[in-house]
mmCIF file of C-alpha atoms and ligand atoms in Angstrom:
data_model
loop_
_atom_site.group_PDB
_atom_site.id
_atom_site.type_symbol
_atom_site.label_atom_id
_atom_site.label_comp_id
_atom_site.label_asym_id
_atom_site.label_seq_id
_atom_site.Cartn_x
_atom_site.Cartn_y
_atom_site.Cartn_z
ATOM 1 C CA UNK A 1 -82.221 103.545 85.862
ATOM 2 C CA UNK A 2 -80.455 100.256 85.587
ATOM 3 C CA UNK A 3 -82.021 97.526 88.458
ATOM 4 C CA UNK A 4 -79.945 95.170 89.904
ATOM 5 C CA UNK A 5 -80.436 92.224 92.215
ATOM 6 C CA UNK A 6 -77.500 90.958 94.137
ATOM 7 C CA UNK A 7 -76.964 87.131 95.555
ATOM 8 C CA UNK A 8 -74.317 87.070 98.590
ATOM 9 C CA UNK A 9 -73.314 84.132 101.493
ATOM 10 C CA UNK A 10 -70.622 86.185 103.428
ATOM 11 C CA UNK A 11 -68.865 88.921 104.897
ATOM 12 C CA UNK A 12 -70.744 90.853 102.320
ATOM 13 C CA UNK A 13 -67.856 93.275 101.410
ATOM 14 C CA UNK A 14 -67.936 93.559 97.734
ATOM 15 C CA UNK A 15 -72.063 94.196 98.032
ATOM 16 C CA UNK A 16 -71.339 96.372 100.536
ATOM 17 C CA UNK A 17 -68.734 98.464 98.330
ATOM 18 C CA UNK A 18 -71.067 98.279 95.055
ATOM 19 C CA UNK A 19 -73.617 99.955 97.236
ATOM 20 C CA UNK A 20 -72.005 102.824 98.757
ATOM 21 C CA UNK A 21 -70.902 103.334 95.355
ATOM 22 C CA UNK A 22 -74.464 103.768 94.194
ATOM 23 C CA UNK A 23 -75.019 105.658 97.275
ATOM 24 C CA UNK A 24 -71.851 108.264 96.367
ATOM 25 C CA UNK A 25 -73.491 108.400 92.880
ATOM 26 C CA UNK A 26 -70.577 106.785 91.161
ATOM 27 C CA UNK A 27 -72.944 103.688 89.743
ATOM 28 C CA UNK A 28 -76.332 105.353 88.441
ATOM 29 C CA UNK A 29 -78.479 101.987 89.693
ATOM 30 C CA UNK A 30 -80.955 100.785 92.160
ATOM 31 C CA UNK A 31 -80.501 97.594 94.264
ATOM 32 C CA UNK A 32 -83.701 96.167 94.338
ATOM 33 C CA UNK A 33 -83.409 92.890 96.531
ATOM 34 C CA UNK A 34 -80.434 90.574 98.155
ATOM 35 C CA UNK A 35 -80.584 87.411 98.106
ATOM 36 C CA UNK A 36 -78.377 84.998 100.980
ATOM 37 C CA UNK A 37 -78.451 81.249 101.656
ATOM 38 C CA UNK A 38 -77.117 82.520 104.831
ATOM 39 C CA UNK A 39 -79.526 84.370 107.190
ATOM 40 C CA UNK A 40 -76.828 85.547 109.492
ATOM 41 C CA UNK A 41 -74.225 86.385 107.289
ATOM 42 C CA UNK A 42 -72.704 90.071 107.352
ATOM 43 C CA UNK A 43 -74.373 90.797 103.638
ATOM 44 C CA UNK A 44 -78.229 90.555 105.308
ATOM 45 C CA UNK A 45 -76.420 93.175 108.090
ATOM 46 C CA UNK A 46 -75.687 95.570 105.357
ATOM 47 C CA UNK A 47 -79.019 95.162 103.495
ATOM 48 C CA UNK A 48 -80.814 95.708 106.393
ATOM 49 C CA UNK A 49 -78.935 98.875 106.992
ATOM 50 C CA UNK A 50 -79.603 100.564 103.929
ATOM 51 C CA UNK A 51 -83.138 99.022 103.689
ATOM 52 C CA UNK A 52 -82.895 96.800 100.921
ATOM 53 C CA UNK A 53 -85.504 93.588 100.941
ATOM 54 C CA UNK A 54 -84.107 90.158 102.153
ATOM 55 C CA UNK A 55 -84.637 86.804 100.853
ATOM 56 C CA UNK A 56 -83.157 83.992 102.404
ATOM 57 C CA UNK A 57 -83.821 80.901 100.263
ATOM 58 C CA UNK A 58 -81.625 78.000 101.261
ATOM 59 C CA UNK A 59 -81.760 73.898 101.494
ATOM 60 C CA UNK A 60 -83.177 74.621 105.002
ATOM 61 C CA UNK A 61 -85.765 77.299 103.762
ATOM 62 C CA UNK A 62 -86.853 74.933 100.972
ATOM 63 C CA UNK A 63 -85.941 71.611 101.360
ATOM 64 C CA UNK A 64 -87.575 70.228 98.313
ATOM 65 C CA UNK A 65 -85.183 71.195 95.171
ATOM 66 C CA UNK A 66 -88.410 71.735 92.946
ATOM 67 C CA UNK A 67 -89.452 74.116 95.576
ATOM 68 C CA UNK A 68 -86.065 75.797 96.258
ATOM 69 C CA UNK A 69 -85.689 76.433 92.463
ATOM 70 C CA UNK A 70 -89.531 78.123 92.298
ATOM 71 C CA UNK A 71 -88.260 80.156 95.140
ATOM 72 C CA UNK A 72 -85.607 81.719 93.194
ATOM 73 C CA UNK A 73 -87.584 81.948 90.017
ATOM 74 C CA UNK A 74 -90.460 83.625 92.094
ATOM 75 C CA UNK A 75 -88.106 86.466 93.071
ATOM 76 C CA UNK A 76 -87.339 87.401 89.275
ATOM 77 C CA UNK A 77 -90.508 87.295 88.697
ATOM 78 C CA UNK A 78 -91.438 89.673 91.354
ATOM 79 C CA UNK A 79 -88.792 91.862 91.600
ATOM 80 C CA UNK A 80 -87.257 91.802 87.849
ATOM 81 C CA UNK A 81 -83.676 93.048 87.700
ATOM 82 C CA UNK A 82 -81.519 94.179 84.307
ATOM 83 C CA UNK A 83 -78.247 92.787 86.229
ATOM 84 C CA UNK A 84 -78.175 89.720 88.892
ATOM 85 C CA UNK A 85 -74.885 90.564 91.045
ATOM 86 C CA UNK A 86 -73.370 87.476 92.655
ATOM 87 C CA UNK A 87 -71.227 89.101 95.240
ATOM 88 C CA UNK A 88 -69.695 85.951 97.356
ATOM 89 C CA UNK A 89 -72.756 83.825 96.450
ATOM 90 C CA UNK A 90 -71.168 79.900 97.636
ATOM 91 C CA UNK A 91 -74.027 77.915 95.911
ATOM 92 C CA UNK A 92 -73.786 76.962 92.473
ATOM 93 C CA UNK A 93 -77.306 78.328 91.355
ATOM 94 C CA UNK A 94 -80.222 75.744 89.532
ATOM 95 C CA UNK A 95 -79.616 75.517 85.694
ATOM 96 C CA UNK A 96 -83.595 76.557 85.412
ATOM 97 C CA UNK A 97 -82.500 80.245 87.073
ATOM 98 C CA UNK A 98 -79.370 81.277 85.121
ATOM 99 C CA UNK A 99 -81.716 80.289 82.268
ATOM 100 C CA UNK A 100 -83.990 83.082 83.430
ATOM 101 C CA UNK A 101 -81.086 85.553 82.667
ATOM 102 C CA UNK A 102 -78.490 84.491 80.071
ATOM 103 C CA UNK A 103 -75.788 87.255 80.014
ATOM 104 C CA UNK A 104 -76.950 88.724 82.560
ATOM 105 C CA UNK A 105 -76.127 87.148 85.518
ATOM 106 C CA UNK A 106 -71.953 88.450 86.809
ATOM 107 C CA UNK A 107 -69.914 86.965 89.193
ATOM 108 C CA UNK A 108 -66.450 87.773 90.964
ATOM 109 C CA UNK A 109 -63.761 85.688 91.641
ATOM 110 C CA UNK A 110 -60.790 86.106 93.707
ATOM 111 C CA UNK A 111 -58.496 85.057 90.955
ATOM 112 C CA UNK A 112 -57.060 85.310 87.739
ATOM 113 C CA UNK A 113 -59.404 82.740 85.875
ATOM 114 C CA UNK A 114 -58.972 80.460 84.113
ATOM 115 C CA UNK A 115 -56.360 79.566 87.016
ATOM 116 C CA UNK A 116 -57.773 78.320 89.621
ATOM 117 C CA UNK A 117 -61.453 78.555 89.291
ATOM 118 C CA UNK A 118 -63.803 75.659 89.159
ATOM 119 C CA UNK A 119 -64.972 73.062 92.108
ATOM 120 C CA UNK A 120 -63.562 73.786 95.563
ATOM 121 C CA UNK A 121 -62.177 77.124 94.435
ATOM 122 C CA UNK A 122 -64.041 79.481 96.554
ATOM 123 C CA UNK A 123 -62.946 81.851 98.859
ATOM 124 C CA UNK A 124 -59.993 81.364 101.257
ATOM 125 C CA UNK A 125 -59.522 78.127 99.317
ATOM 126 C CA UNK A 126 -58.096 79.679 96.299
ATOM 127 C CA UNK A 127 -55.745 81.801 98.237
ATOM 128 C CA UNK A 128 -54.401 79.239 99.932
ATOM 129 C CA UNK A 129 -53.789 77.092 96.341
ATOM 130 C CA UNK A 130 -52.321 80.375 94.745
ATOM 131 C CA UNK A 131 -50.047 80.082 97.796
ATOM 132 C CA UNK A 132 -49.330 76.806 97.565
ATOM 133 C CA UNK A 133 -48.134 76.941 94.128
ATOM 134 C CA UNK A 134 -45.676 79.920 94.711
ATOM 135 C CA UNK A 135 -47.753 82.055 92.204
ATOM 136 C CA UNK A 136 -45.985 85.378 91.803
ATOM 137 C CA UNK A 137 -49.104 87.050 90.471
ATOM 138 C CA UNK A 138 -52.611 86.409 91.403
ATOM 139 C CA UNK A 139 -55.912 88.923 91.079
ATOM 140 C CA UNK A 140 -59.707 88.577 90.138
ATOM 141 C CA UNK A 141 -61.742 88.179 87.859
ATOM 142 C CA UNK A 142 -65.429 89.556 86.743
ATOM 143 C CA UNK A 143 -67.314 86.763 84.618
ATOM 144 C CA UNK A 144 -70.909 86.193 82.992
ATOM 145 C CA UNK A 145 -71.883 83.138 84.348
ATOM 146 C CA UNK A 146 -73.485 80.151 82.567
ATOM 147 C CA UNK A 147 -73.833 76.607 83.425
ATOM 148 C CA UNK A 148 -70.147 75.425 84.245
ATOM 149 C CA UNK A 149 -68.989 77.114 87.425
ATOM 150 C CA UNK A 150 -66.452 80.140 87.098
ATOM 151 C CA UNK A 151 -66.715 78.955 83.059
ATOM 152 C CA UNK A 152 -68.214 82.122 82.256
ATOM 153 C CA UNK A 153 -67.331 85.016 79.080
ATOM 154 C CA UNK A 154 -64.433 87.121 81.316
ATOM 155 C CA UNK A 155 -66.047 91.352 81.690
ATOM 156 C CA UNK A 156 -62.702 92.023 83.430
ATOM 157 C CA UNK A 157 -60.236 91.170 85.391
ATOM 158 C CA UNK A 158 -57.088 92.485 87.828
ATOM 159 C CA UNK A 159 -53.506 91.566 88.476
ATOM 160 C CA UNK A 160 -52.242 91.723 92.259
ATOM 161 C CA UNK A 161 -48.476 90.755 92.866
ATOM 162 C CA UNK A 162 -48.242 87.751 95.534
ATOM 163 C CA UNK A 163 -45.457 88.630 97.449
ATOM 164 C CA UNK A 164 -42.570 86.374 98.726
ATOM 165 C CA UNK A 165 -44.135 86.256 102.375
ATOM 166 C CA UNK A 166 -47.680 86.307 101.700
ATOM 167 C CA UNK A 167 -50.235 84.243 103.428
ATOM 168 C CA UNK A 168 -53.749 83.081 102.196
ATOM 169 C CA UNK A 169 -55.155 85.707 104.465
ATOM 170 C CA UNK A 170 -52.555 88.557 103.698
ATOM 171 C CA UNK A 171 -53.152 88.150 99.756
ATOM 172 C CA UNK A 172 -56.604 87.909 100.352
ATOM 173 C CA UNK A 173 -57.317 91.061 101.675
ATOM 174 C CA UNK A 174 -55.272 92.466 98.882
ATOM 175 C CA UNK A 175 -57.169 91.159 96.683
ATOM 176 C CA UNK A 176 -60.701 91.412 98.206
ATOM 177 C CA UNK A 177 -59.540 95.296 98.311
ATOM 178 C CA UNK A 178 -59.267 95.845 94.330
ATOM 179 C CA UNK A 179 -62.543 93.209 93.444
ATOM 180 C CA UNK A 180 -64.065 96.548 95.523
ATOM 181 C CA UNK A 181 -62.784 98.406 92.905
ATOM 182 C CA UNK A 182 -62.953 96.425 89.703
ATOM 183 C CA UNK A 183 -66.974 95.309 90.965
ATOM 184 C CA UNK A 184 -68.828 98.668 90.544
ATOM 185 C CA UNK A 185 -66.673 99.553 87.360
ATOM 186 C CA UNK A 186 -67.374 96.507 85.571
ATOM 187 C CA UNK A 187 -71.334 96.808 86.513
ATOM 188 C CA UNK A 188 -71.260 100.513 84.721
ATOM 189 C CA UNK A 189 -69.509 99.349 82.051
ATOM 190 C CA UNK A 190 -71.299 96.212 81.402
ATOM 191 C CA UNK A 191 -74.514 97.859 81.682
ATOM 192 C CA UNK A 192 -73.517 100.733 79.365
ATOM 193 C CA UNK A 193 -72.312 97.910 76.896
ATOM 194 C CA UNK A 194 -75.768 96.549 76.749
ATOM 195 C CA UNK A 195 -77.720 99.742 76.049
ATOM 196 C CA UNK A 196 -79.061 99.822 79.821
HETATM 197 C C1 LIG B 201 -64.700 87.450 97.506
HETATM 198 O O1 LIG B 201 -63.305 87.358 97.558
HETATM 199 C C2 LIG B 201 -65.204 86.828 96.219
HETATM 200 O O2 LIG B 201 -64.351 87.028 95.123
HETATM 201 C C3 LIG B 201 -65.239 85.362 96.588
HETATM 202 O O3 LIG B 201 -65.723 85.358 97.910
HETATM 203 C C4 LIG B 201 -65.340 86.565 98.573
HETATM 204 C C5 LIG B 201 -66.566 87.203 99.180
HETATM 205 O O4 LIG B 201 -66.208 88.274 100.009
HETATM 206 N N1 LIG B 201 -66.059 84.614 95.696
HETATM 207 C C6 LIG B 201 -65.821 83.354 95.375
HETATM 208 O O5 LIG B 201 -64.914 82.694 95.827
HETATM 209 C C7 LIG B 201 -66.815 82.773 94.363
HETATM 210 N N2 LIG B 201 -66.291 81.575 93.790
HETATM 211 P P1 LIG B 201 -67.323 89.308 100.513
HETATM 212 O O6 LIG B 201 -68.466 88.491 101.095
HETATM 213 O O7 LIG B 201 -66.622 90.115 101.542
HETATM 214 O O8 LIG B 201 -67.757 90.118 99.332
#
């Protein structure tokens, strides 16, 4: 059964969807582990509800970058994974630990990459550019990721239409609503691609 491990700093939605999808037996997989540079964000809520082990490792946990990178590494090592799962993850993660899993490390971004990914594109903050720049069309994406951030091979993406009175928070809950959607699909499919 394909293992995944899944990396999250938020509200914890789109782990939260990917596992009630493996609980309604949509995605054959087993989440072994989250991850969270946020102890008392909404994703460690939903882990702890469906018992699934915590590890918070964060510049306060390990304040030493040497040791903050082991920390990571040690949890591969432990737990190993055929698919890491960054599901809102805000921290651009050590080159030494996406080395650990080329190609196999996805992400999800709330937009239609390559527009506006990169630096300071995160969250609410690319909403509010999309916005900005009158986009009529705006979505998200599913990505491999390497070293460059959001620079990743594209798995997948969707379109959502921005509409003429749309706010940063309106068009992001439309969007956050189909990465529910696209997530768990492009996990299967990804997987399956791979012979897992
Ligand atoms: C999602 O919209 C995700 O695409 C975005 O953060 C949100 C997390 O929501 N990720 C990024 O901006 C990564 N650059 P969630 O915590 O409810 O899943």
């Amino acid at each position: 059964m394909l293992k995944i491990g899944v990396m999250a700093s938020g509200g914890g939605s789109n782990f939260k969807a990917i596992i009630d999808r493996i609980g309604e037996g949509d995605l054959e997989a087993q989440c072994k582990f989250l991850i969270t540079n946020n102890a008392a964000c909404g994703a460690v809520e939903h882990a702890k509800m469906y018992g699934i082990p915590v590890f918070h490792i964060s510049g306060k946990t390990h304040p030493v970058e040497s040791e903050y990178e082991a920390a990571l590494c040690r949890v591969l090592d432990e737990s190993p994974v055929d698919l890491l799962i960054l599901a809102g993850y805000m921290k651009k993660l050590p080159d030494v630990f996406v080395a650990k899993m080329p190609d196999r490390i996805l992400n999800i971004h709330p937009s239609l990459l390559p527009k506006y990914g990169g630096k300071g594109f995160w969250g609410i903050h690319v909403h509010e550019a999309v916005v900005a720049a009158h986009e009529t069309e705006s979505g998200a994406t599913v990505h491999l990721v390497g070293h460059e951030i959001d620079g990743g091979r594209i798995l997948a993406q969707v379109k959502v239409p921005v509409m003429h009175d749309d706010t940063a928070a309106s068009l992001q809950a439309r969007v956050l609503e189909q990465e529910h959607e696209l997530y768990w699909k492009t996990i299967r499919d990804y997987a399956k691609s791979l012979g897992l």
